mmCIF file with all atom_site columns, C-alpha atoms in Angstrom:
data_model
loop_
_atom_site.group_PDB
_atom_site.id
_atom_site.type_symbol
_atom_site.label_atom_id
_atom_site.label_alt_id
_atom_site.label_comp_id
_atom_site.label_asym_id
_atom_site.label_entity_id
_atom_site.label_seq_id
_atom_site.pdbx_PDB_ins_code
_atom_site.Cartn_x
_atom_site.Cartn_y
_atom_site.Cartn_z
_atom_site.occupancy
_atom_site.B_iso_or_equiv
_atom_site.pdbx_formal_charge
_atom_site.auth_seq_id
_atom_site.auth_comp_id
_atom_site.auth_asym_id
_atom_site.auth_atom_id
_atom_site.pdbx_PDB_model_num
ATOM 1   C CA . UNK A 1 1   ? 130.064 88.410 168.550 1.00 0.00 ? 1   UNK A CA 1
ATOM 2   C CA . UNK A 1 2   ? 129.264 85.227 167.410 1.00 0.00 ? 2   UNK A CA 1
ATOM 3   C CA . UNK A 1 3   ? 131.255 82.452 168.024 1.00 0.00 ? 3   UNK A CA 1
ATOM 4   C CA . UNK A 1 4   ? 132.679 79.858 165.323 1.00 0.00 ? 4   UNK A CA 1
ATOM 5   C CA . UNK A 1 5   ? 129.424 78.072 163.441 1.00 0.00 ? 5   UNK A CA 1
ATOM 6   C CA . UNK A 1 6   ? 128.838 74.620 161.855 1.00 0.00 ? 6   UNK A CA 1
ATOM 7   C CA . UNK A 1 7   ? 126.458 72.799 159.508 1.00 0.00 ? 7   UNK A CA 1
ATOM 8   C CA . UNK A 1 8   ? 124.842 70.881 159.730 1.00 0.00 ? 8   UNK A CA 1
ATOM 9   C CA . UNK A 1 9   ? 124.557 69.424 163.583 1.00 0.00 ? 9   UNK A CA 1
ATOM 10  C CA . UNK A 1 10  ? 123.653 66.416 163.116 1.00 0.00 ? 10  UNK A CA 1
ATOM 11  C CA . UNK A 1 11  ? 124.275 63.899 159.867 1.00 0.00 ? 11  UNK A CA 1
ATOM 12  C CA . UNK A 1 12  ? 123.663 60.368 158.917 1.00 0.00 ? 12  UNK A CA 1
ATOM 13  C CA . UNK A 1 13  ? 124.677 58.823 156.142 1.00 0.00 ? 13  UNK A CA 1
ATOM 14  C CA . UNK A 1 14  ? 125.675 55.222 154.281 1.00 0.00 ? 14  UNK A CA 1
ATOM 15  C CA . UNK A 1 15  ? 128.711 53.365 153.681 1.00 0.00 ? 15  UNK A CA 1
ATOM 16  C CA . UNK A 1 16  ? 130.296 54.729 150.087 1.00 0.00 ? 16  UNK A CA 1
ATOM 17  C CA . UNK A 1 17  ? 128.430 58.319 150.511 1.00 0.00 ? 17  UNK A CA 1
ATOM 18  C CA . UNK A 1 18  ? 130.365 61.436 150.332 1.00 0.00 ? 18  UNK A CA 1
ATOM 19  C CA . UNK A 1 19  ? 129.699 64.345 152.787 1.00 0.00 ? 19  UNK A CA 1
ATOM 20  C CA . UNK A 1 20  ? 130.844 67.987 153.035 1.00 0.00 ? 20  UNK A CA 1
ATOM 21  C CA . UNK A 1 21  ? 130.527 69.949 156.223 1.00 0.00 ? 21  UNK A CA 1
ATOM 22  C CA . UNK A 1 22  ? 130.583 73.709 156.592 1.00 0.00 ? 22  UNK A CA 1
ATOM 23  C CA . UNK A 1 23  ? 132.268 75.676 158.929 1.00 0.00 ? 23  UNK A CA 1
ATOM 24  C CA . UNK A 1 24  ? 131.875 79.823 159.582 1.00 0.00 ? 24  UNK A CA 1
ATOM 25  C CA . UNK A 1 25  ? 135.136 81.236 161.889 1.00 0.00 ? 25  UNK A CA 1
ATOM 26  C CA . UNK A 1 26  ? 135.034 83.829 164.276 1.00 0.00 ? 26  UNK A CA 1
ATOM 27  C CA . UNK A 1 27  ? 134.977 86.747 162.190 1.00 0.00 ? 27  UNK A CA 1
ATOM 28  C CA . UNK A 1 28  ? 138.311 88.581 161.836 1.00 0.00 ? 28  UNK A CA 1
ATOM 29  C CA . UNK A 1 29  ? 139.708 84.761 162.452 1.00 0.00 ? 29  UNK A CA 1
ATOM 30  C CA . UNK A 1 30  ? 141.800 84.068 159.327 1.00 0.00 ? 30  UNK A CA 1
ATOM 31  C CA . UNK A 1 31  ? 142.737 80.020 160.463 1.00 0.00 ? 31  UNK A CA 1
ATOM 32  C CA . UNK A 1 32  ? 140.345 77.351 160.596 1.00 0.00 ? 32  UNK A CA 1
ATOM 33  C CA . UNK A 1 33  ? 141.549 73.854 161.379 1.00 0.00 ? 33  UNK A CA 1
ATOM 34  C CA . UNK A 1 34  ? 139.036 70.354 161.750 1.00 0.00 ? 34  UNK A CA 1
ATOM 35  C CA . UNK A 1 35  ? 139.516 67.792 164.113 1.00 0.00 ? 35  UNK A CA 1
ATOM 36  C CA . UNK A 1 36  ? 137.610 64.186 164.065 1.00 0.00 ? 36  UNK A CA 1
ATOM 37  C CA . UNK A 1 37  ? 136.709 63.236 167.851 1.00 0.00 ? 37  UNK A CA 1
ATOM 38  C CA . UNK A 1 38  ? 135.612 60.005 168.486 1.00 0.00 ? 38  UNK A CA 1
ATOM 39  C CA . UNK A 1 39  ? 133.626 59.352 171.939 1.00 0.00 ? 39  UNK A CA 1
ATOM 40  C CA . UNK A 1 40  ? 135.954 59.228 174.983 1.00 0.00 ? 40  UNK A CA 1
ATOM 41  C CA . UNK A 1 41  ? 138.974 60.298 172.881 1.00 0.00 ? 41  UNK A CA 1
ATOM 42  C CA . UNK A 1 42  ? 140.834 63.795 172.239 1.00 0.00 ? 42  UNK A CA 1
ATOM 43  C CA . UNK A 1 43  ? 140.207 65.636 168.626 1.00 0.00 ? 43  UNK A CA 1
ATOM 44  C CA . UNK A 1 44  ? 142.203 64.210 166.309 1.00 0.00 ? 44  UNK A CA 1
ATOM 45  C CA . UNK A 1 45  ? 143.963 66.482 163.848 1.00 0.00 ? 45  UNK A CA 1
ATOM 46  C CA . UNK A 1 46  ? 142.810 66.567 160.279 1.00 0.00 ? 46  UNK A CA 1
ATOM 47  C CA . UNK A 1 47  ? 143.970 69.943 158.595 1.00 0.00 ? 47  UNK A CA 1
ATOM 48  C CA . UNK A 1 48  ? 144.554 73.461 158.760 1.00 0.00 ? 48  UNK A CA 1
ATOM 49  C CA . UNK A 1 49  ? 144.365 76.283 156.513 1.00 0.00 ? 49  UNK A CA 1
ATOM 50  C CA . UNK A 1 50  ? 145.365 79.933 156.705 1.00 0.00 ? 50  UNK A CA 1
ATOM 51  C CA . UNK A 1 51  ? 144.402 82.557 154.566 1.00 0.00 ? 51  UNK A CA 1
ATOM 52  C CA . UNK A 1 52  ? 143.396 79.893 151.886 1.00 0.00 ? 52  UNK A CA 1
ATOM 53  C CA . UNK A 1 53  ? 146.138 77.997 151.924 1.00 0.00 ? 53  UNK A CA 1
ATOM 54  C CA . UNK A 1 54  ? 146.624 74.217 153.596 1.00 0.00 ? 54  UNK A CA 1
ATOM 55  C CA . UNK A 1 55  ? 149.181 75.020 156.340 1.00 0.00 ? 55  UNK A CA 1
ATOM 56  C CA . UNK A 1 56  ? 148.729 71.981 158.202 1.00 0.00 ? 56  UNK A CA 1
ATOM 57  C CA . UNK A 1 57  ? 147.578 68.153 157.324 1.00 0.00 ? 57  UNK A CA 1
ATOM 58  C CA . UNK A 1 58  ? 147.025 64.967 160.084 1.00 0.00 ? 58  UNK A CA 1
ATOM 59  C CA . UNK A 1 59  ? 147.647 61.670 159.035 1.00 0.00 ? 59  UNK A CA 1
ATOM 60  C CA . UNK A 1 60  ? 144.115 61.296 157.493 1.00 0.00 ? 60  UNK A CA 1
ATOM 61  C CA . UNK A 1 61  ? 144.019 58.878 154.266 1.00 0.00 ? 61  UNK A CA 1
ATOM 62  C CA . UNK A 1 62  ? 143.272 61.351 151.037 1.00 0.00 ? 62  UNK A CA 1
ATOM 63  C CA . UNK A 1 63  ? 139.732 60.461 150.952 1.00 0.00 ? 63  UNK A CA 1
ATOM 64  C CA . UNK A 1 64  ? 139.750 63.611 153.297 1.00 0.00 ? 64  UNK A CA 1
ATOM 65  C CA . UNK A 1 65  ? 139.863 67.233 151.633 1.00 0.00 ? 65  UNK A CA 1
ATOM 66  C CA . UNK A 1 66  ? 138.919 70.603 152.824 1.00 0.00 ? 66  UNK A CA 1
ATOM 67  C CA . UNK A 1 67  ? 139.111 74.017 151.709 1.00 0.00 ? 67  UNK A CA 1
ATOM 68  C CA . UNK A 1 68  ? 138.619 77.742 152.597 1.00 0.00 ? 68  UNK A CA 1
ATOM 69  C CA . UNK A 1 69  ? 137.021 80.545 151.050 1.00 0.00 ? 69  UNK A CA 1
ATOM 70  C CA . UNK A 1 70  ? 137.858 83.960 150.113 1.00 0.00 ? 70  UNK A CA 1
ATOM 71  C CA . UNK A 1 71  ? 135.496 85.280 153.310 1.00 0.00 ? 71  UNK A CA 1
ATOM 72  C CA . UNK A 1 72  ? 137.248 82.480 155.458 1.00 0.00 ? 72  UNK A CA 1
ATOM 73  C CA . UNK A 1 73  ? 134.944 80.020 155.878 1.00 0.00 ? 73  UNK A CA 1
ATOM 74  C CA . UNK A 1 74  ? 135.939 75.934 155.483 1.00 0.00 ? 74  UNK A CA 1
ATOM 75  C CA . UNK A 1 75  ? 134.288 72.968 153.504 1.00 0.00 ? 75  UNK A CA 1
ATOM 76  C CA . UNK A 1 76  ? 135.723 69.625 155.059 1.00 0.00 ? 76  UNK A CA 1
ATOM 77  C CA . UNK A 1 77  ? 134.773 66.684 152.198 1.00 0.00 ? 77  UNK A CA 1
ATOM 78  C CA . UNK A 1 78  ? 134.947 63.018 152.901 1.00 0.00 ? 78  UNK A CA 1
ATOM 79  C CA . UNK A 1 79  ? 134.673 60.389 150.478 1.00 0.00 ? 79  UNK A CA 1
ATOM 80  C CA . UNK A 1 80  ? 133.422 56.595 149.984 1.00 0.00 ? 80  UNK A CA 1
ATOM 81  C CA . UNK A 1 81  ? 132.423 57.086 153.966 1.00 0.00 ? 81  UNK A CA 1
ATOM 82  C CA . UNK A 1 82  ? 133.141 54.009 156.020 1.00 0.00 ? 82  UNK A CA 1
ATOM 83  C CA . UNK A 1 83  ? 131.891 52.824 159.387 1.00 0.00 ? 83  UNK A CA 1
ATOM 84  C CA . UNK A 1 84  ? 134.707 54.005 161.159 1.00 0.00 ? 84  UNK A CA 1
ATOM 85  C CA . UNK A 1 85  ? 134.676 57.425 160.266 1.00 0.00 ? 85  UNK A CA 1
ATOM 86  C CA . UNK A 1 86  ? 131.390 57.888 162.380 1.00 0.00 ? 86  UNK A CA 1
ATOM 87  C CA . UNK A 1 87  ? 132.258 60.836 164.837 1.00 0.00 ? 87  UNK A CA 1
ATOM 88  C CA . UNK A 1 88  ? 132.065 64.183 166.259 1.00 0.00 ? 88  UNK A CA 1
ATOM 89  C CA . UNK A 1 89  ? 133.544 66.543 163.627 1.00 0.00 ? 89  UNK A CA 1
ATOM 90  C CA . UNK A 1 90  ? 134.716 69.908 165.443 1.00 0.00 ? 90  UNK A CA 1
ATOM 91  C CA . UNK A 1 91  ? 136.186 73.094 163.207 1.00 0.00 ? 91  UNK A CA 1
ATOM 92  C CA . UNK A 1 92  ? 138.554 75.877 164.941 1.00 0.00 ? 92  UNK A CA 1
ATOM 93  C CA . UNK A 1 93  ? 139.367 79.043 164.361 1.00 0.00 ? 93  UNK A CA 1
ATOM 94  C CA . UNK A 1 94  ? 141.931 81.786 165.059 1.00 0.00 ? 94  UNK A CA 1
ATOM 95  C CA . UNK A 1 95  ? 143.261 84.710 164.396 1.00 0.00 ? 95  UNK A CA 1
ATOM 96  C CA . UNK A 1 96  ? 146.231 83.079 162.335 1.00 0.00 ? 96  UNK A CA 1
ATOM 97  C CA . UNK A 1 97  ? 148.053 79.381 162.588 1.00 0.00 ? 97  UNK A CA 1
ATOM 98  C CA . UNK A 1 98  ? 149.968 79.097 166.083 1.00 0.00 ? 98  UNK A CA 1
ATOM 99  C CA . UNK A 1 99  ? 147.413 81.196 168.241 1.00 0.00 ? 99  UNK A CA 1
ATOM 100 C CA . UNK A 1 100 ? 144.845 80.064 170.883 1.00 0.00 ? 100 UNK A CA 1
ATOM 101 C CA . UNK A 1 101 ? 142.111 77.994 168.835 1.00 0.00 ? 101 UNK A CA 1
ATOM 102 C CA . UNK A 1 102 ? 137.874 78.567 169.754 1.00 0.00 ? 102 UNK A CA 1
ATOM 103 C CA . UNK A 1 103 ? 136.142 75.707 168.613 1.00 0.00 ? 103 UNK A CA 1
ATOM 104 C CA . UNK A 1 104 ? 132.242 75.284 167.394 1.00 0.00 ? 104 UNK A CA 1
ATOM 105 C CA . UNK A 1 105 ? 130.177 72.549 168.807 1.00 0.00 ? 105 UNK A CA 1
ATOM 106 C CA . UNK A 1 106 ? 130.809 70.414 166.286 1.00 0.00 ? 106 UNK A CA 1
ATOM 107 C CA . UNK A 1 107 ? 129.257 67.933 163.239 1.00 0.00 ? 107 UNK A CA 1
ATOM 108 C CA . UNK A 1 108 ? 127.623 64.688 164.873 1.00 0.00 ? 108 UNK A CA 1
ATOM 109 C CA . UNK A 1 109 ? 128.241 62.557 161.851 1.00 0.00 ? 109 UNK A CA 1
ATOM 110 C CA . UNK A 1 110 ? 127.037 58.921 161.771 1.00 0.00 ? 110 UNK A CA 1
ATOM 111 C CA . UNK A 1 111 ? 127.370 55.926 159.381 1.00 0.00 ? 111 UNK A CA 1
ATOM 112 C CA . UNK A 1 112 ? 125.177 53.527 158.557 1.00 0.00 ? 112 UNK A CA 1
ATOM 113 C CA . UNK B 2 1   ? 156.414 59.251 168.142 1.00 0.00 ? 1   UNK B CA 1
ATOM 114 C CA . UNK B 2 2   ? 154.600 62.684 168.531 1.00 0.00 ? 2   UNK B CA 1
ATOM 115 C CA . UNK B 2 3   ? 152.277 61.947 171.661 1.00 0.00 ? 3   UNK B CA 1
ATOM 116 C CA . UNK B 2 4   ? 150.085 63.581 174.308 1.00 0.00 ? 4   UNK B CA 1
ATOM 117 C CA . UNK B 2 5   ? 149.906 61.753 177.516 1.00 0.00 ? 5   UNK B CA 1
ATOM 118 C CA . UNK B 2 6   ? 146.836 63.130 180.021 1.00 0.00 ? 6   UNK B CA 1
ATOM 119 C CA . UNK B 2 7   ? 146.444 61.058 183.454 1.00 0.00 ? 7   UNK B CA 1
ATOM 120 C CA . UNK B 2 8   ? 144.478 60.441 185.445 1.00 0.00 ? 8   UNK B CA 1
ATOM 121 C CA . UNK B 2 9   ? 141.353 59.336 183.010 1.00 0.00 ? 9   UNK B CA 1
ATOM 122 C CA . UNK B 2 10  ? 138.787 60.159 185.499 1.00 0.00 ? 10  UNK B CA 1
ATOM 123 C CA . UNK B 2 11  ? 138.856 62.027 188.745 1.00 0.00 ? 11  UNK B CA 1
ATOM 124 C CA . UNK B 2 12  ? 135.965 62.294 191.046 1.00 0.00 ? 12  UNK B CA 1
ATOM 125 C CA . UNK B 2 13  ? 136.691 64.695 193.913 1.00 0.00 ? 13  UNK B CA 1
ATOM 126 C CA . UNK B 2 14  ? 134.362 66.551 196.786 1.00 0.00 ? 14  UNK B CA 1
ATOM 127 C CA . UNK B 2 15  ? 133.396 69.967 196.324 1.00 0.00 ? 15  UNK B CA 1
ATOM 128 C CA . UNK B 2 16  ? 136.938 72.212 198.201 1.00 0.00 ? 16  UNK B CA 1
ATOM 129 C CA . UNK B 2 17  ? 139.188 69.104 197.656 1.00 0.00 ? 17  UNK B CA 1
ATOM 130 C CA . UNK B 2 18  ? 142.325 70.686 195.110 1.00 0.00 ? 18  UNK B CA 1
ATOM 131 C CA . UNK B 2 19  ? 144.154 68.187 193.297 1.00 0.00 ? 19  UNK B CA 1
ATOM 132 C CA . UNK B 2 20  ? 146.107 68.520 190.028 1.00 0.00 ? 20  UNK B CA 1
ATOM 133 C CA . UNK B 2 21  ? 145.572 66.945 186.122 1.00 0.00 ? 21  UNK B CA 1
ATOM 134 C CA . UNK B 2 22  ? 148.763 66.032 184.407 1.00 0.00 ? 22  UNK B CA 1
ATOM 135 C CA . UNK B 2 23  ? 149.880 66.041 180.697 1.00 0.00 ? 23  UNK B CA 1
ATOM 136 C CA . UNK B 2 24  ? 152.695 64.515 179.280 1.00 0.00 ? 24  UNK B CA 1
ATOM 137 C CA . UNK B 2 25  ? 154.185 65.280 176.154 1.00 0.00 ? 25  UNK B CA 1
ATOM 138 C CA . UNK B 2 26  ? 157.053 63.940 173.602 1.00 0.00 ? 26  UNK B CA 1
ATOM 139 C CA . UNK B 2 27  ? 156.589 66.609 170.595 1.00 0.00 ? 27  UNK B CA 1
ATOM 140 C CA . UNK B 2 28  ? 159.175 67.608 168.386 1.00 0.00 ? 28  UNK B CA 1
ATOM 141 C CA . UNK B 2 29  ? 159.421 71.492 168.037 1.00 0.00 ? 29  UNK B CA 1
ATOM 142 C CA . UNK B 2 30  ? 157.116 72.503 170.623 1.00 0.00 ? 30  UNK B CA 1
ATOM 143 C CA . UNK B 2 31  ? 155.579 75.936 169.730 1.00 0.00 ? 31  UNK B CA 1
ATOM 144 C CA . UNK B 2 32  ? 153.047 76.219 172.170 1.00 0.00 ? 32  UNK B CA 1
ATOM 145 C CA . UNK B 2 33  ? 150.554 74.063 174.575 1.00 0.00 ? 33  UNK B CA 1
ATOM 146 C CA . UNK B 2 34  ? 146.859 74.533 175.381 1.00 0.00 ? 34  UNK B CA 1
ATOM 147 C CA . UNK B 2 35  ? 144.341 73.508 177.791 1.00 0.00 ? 35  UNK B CA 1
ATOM 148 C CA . UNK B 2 36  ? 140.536 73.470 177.104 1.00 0.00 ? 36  UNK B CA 1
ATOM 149 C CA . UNK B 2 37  ? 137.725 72.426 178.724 1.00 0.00 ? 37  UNK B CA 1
ATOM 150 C CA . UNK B 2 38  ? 134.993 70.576 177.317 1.00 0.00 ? 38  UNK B CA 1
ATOM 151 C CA . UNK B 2 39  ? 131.150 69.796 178.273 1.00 0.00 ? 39  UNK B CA 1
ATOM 152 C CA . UNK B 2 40  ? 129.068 66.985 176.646 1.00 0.00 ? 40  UNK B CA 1
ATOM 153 C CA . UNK B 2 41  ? 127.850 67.632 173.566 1.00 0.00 ? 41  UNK B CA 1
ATOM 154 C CA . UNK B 2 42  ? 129.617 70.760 173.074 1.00 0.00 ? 42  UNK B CA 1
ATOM 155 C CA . UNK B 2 43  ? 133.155 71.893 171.391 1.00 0.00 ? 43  UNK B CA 1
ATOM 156 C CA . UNK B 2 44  ? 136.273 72.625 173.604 1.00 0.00 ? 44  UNK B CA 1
ATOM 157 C CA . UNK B 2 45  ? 136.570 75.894 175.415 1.00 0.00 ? 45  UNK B CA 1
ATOM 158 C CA . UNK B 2 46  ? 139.613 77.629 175.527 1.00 0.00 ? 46  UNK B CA 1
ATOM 159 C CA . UNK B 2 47  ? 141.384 77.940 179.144 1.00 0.00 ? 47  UNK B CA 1
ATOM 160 C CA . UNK B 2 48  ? 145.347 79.041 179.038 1.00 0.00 ? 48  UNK B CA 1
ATOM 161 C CA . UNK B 2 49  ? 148.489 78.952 176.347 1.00 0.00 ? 49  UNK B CA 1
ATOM 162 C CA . UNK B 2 50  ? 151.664 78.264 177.877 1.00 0.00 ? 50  UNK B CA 1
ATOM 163 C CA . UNK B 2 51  ? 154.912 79.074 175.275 1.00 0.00 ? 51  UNK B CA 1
ATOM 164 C CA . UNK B 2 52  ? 157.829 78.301 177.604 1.00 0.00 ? 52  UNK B CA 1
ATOM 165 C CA . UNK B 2 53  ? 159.141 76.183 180.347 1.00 0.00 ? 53  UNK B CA 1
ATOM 166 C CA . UNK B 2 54  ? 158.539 78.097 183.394 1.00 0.00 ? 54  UNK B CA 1
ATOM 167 C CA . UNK B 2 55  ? 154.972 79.732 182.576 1.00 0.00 ? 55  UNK B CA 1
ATOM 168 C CA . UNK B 2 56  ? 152.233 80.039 184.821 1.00 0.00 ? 56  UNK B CA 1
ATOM 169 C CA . UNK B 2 57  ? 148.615 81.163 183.697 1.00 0.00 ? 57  UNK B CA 1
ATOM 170 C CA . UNK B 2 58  ? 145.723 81.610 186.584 1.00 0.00 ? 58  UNK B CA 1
ATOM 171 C CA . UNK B 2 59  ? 142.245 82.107 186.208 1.00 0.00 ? 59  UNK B CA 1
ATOM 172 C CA . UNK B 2 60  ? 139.695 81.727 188.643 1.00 0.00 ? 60  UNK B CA 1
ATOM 173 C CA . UNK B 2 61  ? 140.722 78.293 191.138 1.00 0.00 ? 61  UNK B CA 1
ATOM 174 C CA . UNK B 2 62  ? 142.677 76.960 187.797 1.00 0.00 ? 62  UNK B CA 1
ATOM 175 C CA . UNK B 2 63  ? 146.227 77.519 187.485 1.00 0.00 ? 63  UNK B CA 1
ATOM 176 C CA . UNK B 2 64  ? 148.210 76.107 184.744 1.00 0.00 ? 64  UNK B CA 1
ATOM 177 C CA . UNK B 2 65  ? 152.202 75.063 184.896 1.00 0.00 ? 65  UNK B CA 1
ATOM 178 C CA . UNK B 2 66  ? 154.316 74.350 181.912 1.00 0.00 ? 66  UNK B CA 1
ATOM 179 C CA . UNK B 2 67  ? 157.780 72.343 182.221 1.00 0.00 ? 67  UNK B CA 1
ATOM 180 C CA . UNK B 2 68  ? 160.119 70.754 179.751 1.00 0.00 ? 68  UNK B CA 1
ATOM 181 C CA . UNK B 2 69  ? 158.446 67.550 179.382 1.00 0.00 ? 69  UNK B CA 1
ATOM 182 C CA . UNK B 2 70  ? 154.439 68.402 181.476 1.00 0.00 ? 70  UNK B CA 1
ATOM 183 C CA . UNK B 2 71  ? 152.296 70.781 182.059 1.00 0.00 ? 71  UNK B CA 1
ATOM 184 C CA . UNK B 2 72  ? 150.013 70.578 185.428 1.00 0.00 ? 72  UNK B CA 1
ATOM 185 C CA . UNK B 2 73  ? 146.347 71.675 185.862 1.00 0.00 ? 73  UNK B CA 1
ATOM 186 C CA . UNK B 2 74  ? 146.536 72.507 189.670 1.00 0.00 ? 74  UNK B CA 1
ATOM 187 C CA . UNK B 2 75  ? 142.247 72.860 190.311 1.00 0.00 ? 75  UNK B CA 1
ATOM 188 C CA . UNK B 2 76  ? 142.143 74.516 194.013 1.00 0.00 ? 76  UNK B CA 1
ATOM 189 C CA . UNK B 2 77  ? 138.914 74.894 196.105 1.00 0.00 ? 77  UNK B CA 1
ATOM 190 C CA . UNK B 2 78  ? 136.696 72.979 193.093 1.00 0.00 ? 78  UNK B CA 1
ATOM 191 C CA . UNK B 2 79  ? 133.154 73.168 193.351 1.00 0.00 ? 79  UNK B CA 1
ATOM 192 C CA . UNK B 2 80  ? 130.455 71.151 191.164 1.00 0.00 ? 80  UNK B CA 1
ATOM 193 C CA . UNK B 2 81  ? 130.205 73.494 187.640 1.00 0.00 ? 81  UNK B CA 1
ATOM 194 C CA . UNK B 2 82  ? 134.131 72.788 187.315 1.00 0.00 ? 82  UNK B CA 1
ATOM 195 C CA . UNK B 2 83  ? 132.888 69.156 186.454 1.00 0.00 ? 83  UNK B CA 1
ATOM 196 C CA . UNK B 2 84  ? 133.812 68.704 182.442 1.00 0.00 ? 84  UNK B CA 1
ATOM 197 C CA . UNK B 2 85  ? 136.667 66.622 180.319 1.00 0.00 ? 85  UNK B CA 1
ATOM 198 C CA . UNK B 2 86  ? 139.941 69.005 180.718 1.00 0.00 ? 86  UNK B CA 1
ATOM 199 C CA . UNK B 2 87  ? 141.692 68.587 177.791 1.00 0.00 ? 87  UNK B CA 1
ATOM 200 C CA . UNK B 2 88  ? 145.320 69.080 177.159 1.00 0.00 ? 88  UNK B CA 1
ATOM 201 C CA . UNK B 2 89  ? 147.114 70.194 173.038 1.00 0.00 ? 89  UNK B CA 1
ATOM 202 C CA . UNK B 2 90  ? 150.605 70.833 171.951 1.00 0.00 ? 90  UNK B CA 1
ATOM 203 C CA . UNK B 2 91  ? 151.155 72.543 168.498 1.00 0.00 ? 91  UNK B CA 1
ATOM 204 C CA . UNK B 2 92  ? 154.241 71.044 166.942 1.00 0.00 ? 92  UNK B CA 1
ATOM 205 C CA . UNK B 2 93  ? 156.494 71.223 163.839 1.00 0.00 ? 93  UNK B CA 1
ATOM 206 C CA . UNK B 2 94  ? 154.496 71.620 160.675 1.00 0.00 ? 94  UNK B CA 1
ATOM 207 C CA . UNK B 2 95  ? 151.419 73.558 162.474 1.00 0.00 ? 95  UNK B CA 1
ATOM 208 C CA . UNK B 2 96  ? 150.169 70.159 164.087 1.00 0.00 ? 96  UNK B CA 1
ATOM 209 C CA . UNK B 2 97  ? 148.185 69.769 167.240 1.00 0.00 ? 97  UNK B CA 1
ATOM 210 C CA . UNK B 2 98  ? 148.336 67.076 168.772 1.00 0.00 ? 98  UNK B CA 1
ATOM 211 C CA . UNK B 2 99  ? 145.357 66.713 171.749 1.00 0.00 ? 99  UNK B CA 1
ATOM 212 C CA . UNK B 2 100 ? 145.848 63.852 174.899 1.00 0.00 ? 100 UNK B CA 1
ATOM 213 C CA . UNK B 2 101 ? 142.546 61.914 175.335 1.00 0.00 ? 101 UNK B CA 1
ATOM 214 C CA . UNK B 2 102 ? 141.448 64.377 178.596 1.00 0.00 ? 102 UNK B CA 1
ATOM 215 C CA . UNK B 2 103 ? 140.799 63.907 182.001 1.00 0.00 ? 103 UNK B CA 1
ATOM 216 C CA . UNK B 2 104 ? 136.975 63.660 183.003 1.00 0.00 ? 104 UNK B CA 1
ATOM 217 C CA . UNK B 2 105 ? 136.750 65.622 186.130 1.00 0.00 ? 105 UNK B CA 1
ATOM 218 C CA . UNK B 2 106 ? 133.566 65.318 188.499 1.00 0.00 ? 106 UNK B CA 1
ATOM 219 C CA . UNK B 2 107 ? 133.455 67.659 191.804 1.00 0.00 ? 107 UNK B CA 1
ATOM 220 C CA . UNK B 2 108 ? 130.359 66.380 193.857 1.00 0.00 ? 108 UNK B CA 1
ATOM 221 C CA . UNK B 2 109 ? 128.655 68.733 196.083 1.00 0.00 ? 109 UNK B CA 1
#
């Protein structure tokens, strides 16, 4: 089976730009929760959503959205991009909010 | 404050030589705490879920402990492809995870 996907790998974009990144759960996974990682630090917490619905939210300013899709796949949308927000972007899935989480390799995003 | 402590930072050990990683935690309504391992470049891999004080998960020479305030990784008999950044999360109220910053483990041969 294949494991949780995301697109695309690798991103770079400029101060102000907006950027949406896709993520494809494990199927039969219902959850799917993103994380920002910056280098030599643990995933930070951004959101979760279960069965459409925002379940969960990290103390991200609102510049950060996301959503999920009937087949349970997640758009995570960041606006007016700013230096800082250069990292590894990781999505999660599992079988519903509370279980054991199996995470894709991640969005390299960089800002210029 | 809602915070994952993970110590040490960095551990370099020989190949046989067991030692144990430590997380820390001060998390209102714990529902559950996690362990993954993670290679460069890629996502975390799941390890163990611990739910209540007193659990104890094995697999292979990893064995993970859960008590009211820590969880240990005990790593017995380690040998070089156990190298990787062990990284510790507690879910808490509100469906939040909160991750520590990991432990980079290297086992040389």
């Amino acid at each position: 089976d294949a494991g949780v996907t995301q697109s695309p790998t690798h991103l770079i974009k400029t101060r102000g730009q907006h950027v949406t990144l896709r993520c494809s759960p494990i199927s039969g996974h219902k959850s799917v929760s993103w994380y920002q990682q910056v280098l030599g630090q643990g995933p930070q917490f951004i959101f979760q959503y279960y069965e459409k619905e925002e379940r969960g939210r990290g103390n991200f300013p609102d510049r950060f959205s996301a959503r999920q899709f009937p087949n349970y796949s997640s758009e995570l949308n960041v606006n007016a991009l700013l230096l800082g927000d250069s990292a590894l972007y990781l999505c999660a899935s599992s079988l519903k909010g509370g279980q054991p989480q199996h995470f894709g390799d991640g969005t390299r995003l960089s800002i210029l | 404050e809602d915070q994952v402590t993970q110590s040490p930072e960095a551990l370099r050990l020989q190949e046989g030589e067991s030692s144990s990683l430590n997380c820390s935690y001060t998390v209102s309504g714990l529902r559950g705490l996690f362990w993954y391992r993670q290679d460069p470049g890629k996502g975390p891999e799941f390890l163990f879920t611990l739910y209540s004080a007193g659990e104890e998960k094995e697999k292979e020479r990893l064995k993970a402990t859960l008590t009211k305030k820590e969880s240990f990784l005990h790593i017995t008999a380690p040998k070089p492809e156990d190298s990787a950044t062990y990284l510790c999360a507690v879910l808490g109220n509100f469906n939040k995870f909160y991750f520590g910053s990991g432990t980079k483990l290297n086992v040389k041969p």
